[in-house]
Coordinates of C-alpha atoms in Angstrom, one line a residue:
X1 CA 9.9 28.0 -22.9
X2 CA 9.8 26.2 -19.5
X3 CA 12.3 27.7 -17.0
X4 CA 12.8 24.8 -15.7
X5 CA 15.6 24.2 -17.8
X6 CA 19.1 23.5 -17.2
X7 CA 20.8 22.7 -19.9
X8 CA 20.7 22.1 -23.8
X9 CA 22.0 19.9 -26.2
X10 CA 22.2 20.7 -29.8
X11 CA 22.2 18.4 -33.1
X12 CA 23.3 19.7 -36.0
X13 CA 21.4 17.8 -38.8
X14 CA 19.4 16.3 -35.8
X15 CA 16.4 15.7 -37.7
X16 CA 17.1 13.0 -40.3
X17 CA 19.7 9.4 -40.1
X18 CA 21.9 9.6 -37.7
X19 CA 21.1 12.8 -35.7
X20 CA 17.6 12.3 -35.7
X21 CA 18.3 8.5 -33.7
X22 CA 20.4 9.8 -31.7
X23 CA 17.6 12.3 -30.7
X24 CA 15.7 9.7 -30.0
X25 CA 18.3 7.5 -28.4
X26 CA 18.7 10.8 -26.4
X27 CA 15.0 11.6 -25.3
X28 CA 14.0 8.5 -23.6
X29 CA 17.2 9.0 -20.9
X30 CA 17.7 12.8 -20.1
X31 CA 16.2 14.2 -17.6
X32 CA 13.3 17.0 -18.5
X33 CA 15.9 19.8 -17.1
X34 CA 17.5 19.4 -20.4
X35 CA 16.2 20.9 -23.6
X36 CA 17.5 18.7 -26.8
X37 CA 17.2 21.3 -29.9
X38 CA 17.8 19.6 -33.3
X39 CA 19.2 22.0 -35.4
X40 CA 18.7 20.8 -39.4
X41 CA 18.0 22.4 -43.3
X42 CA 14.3 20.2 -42.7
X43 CA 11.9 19.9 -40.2
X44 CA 11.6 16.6 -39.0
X45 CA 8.8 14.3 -40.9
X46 CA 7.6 13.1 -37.9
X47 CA 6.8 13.9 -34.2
X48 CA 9.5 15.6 -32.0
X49 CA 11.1 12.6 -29.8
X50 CA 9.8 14.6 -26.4
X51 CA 8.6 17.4 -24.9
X52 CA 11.5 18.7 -24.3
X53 CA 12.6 18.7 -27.7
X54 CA 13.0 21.6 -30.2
X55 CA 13.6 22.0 -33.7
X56 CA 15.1 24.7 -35.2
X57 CA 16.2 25.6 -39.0
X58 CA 20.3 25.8 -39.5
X59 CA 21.6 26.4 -42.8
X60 CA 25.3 25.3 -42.2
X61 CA 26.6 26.1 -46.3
X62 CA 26.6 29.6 -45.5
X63 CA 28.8 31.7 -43.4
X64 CA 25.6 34.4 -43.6
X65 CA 23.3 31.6 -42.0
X66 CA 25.9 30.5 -39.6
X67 CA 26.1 33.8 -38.3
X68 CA 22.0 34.8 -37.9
X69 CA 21.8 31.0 -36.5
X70 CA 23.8 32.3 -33.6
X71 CA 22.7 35.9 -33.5
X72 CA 19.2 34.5 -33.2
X73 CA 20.0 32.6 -30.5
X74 CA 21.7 34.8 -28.5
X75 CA 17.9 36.5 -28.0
X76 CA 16.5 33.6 -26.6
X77 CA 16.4 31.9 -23.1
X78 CA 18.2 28.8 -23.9
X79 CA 20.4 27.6 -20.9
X80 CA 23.7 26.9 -21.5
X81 CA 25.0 23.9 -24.1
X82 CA 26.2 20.8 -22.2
X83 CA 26.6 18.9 -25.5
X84 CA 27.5 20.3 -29.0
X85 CA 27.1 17.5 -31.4
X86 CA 28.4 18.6 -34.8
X87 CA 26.9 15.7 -36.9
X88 CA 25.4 17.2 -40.0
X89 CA 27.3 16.3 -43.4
X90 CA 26.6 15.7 -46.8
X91 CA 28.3 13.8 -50.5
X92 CA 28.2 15.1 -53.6
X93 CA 28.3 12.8 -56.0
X94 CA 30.6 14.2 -59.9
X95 CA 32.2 17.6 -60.5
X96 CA 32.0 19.7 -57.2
X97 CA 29.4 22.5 -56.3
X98 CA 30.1 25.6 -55.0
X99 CA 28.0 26.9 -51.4
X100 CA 26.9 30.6 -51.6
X101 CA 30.3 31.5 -49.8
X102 CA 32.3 30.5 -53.6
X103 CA 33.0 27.2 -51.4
X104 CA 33.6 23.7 -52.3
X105 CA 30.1 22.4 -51.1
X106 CA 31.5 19.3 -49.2
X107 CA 33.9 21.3 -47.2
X108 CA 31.8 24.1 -46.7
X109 CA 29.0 22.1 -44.9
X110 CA 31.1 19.1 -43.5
X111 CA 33.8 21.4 -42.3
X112 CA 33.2 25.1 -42.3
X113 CA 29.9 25.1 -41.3
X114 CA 29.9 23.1 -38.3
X115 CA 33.6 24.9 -37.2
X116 CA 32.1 28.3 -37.8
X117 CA 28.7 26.7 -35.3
X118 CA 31.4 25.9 -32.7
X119 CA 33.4 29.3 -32.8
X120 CA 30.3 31.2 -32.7
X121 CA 28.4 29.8 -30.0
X122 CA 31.6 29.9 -28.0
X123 CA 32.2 33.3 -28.6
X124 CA 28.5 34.6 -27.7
X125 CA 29.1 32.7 -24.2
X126 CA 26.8 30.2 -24.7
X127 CA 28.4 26.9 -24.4
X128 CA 28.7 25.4 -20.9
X129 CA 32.3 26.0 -19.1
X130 CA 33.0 22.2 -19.6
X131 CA 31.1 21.5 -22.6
X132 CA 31.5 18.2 -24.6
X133 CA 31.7 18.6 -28.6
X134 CA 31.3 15.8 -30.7
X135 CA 32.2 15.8 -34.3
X136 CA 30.8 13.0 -36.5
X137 CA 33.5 11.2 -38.5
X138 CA 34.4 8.5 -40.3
X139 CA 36.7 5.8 -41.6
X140 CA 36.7 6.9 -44.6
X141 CA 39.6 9.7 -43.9
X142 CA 41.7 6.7 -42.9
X143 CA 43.1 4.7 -46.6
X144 CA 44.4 2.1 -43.7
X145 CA 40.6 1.5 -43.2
X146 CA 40.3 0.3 -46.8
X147 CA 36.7 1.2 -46.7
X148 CA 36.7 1.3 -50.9
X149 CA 36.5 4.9 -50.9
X150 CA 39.6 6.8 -52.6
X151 CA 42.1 7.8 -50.6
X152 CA 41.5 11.3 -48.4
X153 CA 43.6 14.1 -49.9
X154 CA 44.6 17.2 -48.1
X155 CA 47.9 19.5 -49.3
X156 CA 46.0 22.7 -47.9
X157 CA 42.5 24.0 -46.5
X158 CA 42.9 26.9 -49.5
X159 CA 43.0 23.8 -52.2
X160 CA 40.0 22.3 -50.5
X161 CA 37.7 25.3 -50.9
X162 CA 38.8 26.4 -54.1
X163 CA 39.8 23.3 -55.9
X164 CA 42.1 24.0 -58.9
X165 CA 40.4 22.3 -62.3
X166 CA 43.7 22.0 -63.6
X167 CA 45.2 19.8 -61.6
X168 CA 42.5 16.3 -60.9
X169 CA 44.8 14.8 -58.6
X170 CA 44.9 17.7 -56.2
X171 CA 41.9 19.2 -56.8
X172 CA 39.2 16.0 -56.2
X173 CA 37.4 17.7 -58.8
X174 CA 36.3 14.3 -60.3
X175 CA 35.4 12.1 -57.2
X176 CA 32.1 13.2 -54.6
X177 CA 33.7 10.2 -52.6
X178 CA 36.6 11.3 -51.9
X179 CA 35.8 14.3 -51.5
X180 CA 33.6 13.2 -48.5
X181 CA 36.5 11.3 -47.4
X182 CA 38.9 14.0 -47.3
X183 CA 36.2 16.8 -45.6
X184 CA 36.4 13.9 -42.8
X185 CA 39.6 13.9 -42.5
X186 CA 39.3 17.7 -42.0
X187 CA 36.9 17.0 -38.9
X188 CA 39.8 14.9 -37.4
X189 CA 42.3 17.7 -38.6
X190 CA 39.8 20.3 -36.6
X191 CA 39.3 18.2 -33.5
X192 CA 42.7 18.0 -32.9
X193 CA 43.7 21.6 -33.0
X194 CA 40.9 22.4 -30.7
X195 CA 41.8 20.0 -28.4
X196 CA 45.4 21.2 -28.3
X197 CA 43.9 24.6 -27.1
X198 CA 42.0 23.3 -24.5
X199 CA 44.9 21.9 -22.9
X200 CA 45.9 25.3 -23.1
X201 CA 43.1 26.6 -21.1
X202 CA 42.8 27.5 -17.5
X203 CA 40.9 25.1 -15.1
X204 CA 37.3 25.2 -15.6
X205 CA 36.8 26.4 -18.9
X206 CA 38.2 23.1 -20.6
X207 CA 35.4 21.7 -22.9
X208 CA 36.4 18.1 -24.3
X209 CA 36.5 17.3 -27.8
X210 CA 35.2 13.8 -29.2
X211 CA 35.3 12.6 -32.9
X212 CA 32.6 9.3 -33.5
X213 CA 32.9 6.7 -36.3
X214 CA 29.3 5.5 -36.9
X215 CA 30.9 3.1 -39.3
X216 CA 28.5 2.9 -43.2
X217 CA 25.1 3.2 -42.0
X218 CA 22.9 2.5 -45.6
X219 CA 19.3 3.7 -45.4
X220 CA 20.8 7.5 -44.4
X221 CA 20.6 10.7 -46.1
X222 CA 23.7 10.8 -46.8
X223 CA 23.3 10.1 -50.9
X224 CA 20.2 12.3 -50.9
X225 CA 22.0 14.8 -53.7
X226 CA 23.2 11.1 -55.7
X227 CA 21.5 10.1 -59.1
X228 CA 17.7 8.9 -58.1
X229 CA 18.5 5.1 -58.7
X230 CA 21.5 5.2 -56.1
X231 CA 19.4 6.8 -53.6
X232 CA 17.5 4.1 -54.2
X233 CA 19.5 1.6 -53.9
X234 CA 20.8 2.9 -50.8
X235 CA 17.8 4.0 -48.8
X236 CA 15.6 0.7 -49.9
X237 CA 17.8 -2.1 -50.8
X238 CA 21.3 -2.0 -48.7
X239 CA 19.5 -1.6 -45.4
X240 CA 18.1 -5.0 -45.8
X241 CA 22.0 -6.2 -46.7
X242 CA 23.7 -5.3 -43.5
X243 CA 23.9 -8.9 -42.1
X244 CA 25.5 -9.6 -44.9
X245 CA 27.7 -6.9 -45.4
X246 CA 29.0 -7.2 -41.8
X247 CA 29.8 -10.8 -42.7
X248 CA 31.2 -11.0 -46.1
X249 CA 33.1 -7.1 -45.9
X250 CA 32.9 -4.9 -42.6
X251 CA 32.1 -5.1 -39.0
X252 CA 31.9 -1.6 -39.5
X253 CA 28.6 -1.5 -40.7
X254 CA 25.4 -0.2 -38.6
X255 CA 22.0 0.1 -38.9
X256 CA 21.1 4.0 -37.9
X257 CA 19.7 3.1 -35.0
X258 CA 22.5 1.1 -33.8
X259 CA 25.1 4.0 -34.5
X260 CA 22.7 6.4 -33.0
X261 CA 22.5 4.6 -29.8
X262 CA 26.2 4.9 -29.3
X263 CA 26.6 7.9 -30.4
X264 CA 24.0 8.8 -27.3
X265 CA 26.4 7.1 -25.4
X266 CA 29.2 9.3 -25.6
X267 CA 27.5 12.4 -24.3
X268 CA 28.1 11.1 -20.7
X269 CA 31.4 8.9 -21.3
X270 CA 34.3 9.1 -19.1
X271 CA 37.5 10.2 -21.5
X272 CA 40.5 9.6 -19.2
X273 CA 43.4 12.0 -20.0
X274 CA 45.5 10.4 -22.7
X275 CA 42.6 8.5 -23.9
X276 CA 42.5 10.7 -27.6
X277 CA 39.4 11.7 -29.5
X278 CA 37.9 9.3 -31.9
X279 CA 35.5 6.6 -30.9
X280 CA 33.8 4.3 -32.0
X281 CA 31.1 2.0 -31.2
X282 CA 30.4 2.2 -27.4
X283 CA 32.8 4.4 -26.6
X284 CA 35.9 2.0 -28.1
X285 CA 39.0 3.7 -28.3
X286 CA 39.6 4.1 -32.3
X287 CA 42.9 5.1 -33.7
X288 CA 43.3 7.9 -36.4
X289 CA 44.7 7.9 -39.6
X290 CA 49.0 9.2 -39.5
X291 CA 47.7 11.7 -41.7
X292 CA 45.1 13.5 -39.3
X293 CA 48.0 13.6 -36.8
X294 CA 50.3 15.8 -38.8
X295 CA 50.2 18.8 -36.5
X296 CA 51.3 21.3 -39.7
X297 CA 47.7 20.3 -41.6
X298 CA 45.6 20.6 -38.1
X299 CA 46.7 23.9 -37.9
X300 CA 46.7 25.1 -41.5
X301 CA 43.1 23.8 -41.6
X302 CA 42.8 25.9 -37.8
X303 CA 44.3 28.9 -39.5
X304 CA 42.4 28.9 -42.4
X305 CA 39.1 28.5 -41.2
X306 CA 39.2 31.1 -38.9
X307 CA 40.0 33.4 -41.3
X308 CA 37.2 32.1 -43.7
X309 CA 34.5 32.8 -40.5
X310 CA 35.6 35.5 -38.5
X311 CA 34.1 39.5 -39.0
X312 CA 36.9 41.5 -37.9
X313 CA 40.2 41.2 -36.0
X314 CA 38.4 40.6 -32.4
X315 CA 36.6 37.1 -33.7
X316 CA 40.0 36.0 -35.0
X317 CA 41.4 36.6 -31.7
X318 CA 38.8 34.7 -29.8
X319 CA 38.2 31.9 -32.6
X320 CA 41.7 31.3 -32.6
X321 CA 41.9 30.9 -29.1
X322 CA 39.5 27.9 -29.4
X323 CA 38.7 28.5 -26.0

């Protein structure tokens, strides 16, 4: 690798939908002091957006992969990350699956996985003092959105990983969607706890914390584990839709390229203090479900995930910092 580097920013599911637009949003404006590294299950199909671009595999279902991703890492030269963008995610469609960790799949990737990347990197010193980390939501944690999804449910973290059969309506055993809505709500849950940290850290070591809405984006792999026809219907057929779907249901509704571009865009905003943590758009202040502010769930999600991620007692120190 060049030594010429800087910098680094890394994409979590950076090779496919939205991360792999925003890598190319991303390549035609940073400077070549900055090595973009699009961390994903699959190599990318095509060419690498730049020089200056690197792919590398990241299983995020399994603590075990988490943990060899970042172990792995810590051998090489990378410089520092400027810009952790935690975008991977995925919906299973009927009864849940499990990850290799005895997880509910949807949390495990959509939460855990990308928490545990955040808490390990930090921890093996290689995130940037002031490091920006962006979370990919969505408005589907929000039933004020009324995005037609059912309604995000979280009691506890412990119900969301192991989801009780016996009990439908609290274990979203029967309903992929809202599972996904409910493992988005947990990346709001997240954000928020870590942000309350950094205000707790000293001057200089305070990374800030963003959470984007890229609004329904058909064409993505997002359905990829649906029924064949569905995947379909939403990689072929919907993407041809969205003029009409922005006129005759939601605004909210982007072509990947689009929601990559402002995605981009964040990695350099200006966040004034008091200005939150979700965005959408260009940078457009968006406001959070009540539920995601409940300060008793942030940190019973916190609590629980660093107990789910950590080795021993000195990574629960230092992941529950935050910081």
């Amino acid at each position: 690798m060049p030594t010429t580097y800087t910098t680094t920013i890394l994409i979590t599911g950076g090779t496919s939908g939205l991360g792999w637009q925003t890598a190319l949003s991303l390549a035609r404006t940073l400077p070549p002091t900055t090595l973009l590294i699009l961390a994903s299950r699959s190599a990318p199909t095509g060419r690498l957006p730049s020089p200056h671009t690197k792919y590398l595999p990241l299983d995020l279902s399994s603590i075990a992969t988490v943990r060899a991703f970042v172990a792995t890492w810590s051998t090489s030269s990378y410089p520092p990350i400027s810009t952790l963008i935690l975008n991977a995610g995925l919906q299973f469609l009927g009864p849940p699956s499990f990850s290799p960790d005895g997880y509910e799949s949807t949390f495990a990737i959509n939460h855990l996985g990308n928490a545990h990347l955040y808490h390990r990197l930090l921890a093996g010193g290689h995130l940037a003092p002031t490091a920006r980390i962006i979370l990919v939501g969505s408005q589907t944690h929000s039933p004020a959105a009324k995005t037609g999804l059912p309604d995000a449910y979280y009691a506890t973290a412990e119900q969301l990983a192991h989801p009780p059969p016996e009990n439908k309506a609290v274990a979203l055993t029967g309903n992929g969607r809202q599972r996904y809505g409910t493992s988005k709500l947990c990346n709001l849950l997240w954000a928020y706890a870590l942000q309350r940290r950094m205000e707790k850290a000293p001057e200089g070591q305070r990374k800030s914390v963003l959470v984007f809405n890229p609004g329904l984006m058909p064409g993505t792999g997002l359905a990829r584990e649906a029924p064949g026809w569905q995947v379909w219907v939403w990689k072929s057929v919907l993407p041809k839709l969205i003029p009409l779907f922005r006129l005759l249901v939601s605004k909210d509704v982007h072509t990947q390229e689009e929601s990559g571009r402002n995605l981009a865009g964040l990695v350099g905003k200006v966040v004034e203090e008091g200005e939150g943590v979700y965005f959408q758009n260009a940078g457009e202040k968006l406001e959070s479900s009540k539920e995601s502010l409940v300060v008793a769930k942030q940190e019973d999600l916190w609590a629980w995930t660093v107990e789910a991620v950590a080795g021993d007692e000195g990574e629960k120190e230092v992941f529950g910092r935050g910081w």
